[in-house]
PDB file of C-alpha atoms in Angstrom:
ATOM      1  CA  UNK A   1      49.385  60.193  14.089  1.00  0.00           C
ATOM      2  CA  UNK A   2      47.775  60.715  10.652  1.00  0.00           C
ATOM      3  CA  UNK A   3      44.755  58.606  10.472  1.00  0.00           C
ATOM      4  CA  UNK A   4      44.617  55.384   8.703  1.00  0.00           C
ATOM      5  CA  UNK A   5      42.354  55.354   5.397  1.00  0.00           C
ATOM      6  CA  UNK A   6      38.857  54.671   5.870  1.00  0.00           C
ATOM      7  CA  UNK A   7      39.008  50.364   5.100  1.00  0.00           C
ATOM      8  CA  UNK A   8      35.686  50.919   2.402  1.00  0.00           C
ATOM      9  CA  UNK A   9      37.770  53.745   0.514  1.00  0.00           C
ATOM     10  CA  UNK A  10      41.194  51.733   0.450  1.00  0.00           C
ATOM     11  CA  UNK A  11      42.060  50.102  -2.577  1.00  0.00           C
ATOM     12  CA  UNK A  12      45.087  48.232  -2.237  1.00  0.00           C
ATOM     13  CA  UNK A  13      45.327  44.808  -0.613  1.00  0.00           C
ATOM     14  CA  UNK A  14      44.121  43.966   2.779  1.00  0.00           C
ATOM     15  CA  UNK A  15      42.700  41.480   5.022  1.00  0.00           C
ATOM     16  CA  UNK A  16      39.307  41.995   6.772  1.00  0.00           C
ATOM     17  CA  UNK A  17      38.638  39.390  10.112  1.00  0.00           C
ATOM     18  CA  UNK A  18      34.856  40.191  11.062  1.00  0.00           C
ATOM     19  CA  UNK A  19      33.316  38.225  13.593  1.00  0.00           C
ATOM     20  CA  UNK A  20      31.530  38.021  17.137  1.00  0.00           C
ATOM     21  CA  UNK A  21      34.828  37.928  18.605  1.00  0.00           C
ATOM     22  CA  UNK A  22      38.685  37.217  17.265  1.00  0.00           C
ATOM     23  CA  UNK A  23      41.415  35.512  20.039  1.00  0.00           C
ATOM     24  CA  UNK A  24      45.401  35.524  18.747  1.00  0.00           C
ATOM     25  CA  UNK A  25      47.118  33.255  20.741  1.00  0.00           C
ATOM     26  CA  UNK A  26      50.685  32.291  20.781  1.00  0.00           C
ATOM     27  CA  UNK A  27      51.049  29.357  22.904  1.00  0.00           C
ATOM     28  CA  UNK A  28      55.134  28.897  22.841  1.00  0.00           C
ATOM     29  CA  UNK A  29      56.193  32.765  21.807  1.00  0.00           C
ATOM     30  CA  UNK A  30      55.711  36.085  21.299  1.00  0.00           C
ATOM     31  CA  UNK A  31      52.618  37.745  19.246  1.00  0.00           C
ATOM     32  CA  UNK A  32      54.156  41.013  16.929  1.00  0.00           C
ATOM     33  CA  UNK A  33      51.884  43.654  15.840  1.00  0.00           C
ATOM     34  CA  UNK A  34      54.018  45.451  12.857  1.00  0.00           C
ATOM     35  CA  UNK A  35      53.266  48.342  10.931  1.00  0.00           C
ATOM     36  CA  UNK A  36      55.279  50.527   8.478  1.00  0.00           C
ATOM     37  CA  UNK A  37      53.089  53.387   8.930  1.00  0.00           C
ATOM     38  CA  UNK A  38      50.435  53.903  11.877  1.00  0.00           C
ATOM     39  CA  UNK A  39      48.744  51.147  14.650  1.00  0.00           C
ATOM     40  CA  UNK A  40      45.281  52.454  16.000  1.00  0.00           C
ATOM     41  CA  UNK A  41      43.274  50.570  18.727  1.00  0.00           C
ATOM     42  CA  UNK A  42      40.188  51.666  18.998  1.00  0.00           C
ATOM     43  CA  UNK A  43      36.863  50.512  21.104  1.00  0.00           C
ATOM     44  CA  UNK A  44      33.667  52.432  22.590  1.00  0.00           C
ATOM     45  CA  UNK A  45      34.616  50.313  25.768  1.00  0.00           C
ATOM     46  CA  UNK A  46      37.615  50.201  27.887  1.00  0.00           C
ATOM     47  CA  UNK A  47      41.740  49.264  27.049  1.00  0.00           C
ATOM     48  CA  UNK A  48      43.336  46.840  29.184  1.00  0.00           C
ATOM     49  CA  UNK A  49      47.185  45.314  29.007  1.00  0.00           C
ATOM     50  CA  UNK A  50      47.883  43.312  31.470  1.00  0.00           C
ATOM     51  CA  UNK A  51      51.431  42.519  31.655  1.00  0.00           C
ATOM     52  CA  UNK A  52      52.858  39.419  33.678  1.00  0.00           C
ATOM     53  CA  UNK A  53      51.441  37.184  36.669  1.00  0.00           C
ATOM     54  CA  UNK A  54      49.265  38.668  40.093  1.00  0.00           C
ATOM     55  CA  UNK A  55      51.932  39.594  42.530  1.00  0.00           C
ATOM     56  CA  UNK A  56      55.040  39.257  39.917  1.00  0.00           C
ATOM     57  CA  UNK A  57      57.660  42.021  40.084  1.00  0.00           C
ATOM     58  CA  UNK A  58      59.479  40.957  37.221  1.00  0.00           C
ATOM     59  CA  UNK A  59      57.181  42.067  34.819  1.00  0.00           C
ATOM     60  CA  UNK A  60      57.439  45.499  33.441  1.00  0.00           C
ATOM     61  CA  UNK A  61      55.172  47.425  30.699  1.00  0.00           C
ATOM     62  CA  UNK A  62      57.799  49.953  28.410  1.00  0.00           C
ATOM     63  CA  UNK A  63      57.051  52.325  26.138  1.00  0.00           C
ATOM     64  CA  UNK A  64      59.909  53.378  24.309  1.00  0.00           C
ATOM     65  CA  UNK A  65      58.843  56.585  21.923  1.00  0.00           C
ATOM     66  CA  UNK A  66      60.488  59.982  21.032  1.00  0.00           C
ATOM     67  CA  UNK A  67      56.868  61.648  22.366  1.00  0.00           C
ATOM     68  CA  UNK A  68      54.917  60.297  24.687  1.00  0.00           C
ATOM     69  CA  UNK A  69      51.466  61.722  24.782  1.00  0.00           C
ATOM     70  CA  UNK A  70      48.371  61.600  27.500  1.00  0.00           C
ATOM     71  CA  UNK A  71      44.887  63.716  26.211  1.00  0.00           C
ATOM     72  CA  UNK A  72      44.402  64.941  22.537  1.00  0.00           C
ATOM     73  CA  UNK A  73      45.709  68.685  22.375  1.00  0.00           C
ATOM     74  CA  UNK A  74      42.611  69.838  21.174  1.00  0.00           C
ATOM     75  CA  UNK A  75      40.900  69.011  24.349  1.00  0.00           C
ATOM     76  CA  UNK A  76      43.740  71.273  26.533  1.00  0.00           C
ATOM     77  CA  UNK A  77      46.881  72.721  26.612  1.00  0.00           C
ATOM     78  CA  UNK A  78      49.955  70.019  26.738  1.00  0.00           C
ATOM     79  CA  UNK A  79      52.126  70.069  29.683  1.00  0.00           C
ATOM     80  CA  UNK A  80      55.536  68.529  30.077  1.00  0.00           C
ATOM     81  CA  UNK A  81      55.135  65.910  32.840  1.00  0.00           C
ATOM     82  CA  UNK A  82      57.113  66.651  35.932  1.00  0.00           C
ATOM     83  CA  UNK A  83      60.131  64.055  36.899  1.00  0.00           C
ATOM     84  CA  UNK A  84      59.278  62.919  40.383  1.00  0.00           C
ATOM     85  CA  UNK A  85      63.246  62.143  41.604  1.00  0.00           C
ATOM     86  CA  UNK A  86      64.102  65.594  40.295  1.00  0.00           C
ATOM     87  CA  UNK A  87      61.335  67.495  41.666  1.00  0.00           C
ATOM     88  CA  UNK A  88      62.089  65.926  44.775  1.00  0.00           C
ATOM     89  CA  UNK A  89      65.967  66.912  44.769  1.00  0.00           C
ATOM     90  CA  UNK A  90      64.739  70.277  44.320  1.00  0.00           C
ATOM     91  CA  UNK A  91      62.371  70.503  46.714  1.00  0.00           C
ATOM     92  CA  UNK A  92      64.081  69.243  49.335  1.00  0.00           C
ATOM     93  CA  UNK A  93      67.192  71.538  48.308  1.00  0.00           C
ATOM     94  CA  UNK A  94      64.836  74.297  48.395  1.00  0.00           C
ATOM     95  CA  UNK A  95      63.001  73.499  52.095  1.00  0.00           C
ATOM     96  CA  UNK A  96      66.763  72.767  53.180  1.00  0.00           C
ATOM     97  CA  UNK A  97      67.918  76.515  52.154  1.00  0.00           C
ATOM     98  CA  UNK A  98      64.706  78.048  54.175  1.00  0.00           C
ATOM     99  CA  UNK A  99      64.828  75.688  57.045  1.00  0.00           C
ATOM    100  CA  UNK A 100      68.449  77.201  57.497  1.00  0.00           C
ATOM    101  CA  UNK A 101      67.385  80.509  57.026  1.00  0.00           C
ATOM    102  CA  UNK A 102      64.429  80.716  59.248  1.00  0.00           C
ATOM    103  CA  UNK A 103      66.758  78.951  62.105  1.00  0.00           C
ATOM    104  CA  UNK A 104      69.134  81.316  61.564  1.00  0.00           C
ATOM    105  CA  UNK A 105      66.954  84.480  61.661  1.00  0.00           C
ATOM    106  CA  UNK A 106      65.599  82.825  64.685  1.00  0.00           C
ATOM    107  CA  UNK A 107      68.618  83.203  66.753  1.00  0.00           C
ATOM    108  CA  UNK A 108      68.066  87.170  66.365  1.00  0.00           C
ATOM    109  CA  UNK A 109      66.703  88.466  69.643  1.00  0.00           C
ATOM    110  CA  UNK A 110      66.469  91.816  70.962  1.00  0.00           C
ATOM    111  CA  UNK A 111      67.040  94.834  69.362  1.00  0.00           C
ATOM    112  CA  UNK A 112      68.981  94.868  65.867  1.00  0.00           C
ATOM    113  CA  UNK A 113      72.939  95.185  66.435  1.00  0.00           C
ATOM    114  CA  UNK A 114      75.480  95.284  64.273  1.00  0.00           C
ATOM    115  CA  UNK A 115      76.268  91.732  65.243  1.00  0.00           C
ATOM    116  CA  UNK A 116      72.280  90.926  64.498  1.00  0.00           C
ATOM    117  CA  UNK A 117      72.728  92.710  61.043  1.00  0.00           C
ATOM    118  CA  UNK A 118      75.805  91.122  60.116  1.00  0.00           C
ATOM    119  CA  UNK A 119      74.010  87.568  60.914  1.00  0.00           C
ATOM    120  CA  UNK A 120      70.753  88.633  58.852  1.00  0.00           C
ATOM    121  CA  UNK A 121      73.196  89.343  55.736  1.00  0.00           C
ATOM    122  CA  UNK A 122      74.793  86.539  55.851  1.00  0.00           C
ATOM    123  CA  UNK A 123      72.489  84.485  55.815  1.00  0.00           C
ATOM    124  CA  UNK A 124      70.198  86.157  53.471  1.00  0.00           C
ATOM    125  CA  UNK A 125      73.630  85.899  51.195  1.00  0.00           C
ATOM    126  CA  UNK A 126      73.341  81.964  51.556  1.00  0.00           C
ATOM    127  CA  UNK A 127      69.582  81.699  50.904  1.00  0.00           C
ATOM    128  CA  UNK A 128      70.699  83.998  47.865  1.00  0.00           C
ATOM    129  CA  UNK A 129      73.371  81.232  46.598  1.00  0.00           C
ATOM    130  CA  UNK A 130      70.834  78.586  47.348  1.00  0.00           C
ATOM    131  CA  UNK A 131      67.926  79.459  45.225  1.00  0.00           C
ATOM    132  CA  UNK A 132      70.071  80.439  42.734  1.00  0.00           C
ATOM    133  CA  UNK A 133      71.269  76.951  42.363  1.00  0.00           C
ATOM    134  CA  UNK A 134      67.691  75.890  42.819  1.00  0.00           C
ATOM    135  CA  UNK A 135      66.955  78.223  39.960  1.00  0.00           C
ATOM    136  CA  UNK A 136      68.931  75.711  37.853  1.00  0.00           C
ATOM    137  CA  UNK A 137      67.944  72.546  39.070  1.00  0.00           C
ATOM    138  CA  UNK A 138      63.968  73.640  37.817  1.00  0.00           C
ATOM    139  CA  UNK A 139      65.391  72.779  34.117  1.00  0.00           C
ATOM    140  CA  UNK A 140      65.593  69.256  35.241  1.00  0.00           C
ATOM    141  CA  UNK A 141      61.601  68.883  36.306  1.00  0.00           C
ATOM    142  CA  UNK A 142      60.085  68.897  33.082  1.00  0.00           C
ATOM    143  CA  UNK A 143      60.341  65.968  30.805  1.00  0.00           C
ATOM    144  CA  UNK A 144      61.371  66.295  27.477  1.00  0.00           C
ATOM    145  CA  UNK A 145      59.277  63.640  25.941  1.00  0.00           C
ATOM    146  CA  UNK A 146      56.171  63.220  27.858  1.00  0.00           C
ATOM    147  CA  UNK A 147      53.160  65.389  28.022  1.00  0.00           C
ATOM    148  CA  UNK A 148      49.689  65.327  29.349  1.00  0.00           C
ATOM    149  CA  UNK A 149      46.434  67.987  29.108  1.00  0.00           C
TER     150      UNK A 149
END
């Protein structure tokens, strides 16, 4: 976001509201905030939207943006935000493969056969295939448009 121009140094036209406090209300429609170039809110106190009735489930809040950005890069490094339904999948893929591996390395008694060996390859071979598949899934985690410090 380039910063708007300083409303002292700007010389073109423009409309100053100054007083103890400003209310826009539209009492049968939407209100529209438009801008060709930047919008900046900006308080020493705190932001609130509030978006439909106590209790309502009807109501969302979207943000629709190509980059969506939490923290100001100079304060921190900027992380991709992690997709909760895909870290999931993967997760749970992953504590699958290892359940199944430790159950079936659990099954080995005794000392180590042929028959014991053979089991212990195999399934290492399947916990193999399995985090290599989970290898792929990790693309999925990381958003591709939203990033926080």
């Amino acid at each position: 976001m380039t910063k708007p121009e300083n409303f002292s140094t700007y010389n073109k036209n423009q409309v100053i509201l100054t007083s103890g406090r400003l209310v826009f209300n539209a009492r049968e429609d939407s209100l529209f905030l438009l801008s060709k170039k930047d919008l900046a809110v900006s308080t020493v106190g705190d932001v609130h939207i509030n978006v439909g009735l106590p209790g309502s489930k009807s109501s969302i809040f979207i943000v629709n943006s190509n980059r969506i950005q939490f923290g100001l890069e100079s304060k921190g490094k900027l992380e991709p935000v992690a997709k909760a339904d895909s870290l999931l999948k993967s997760l749970k893929s992953l504590s699958k493969a290892l359940n199944k591996f430790t159950t079936s390395l659990s099954t080995v008694v005794g000392t180590v056969e042929l028959a014991a060996l053979t089991q212990i390859s195999t399934s290492a071979t399947a916990l193999k295939n399995e985090l290599n598949s989970f290898d792929k899934t990790l693309n999925s985690i990381p958003s591709k448009n939203t990033f926080s410090i």
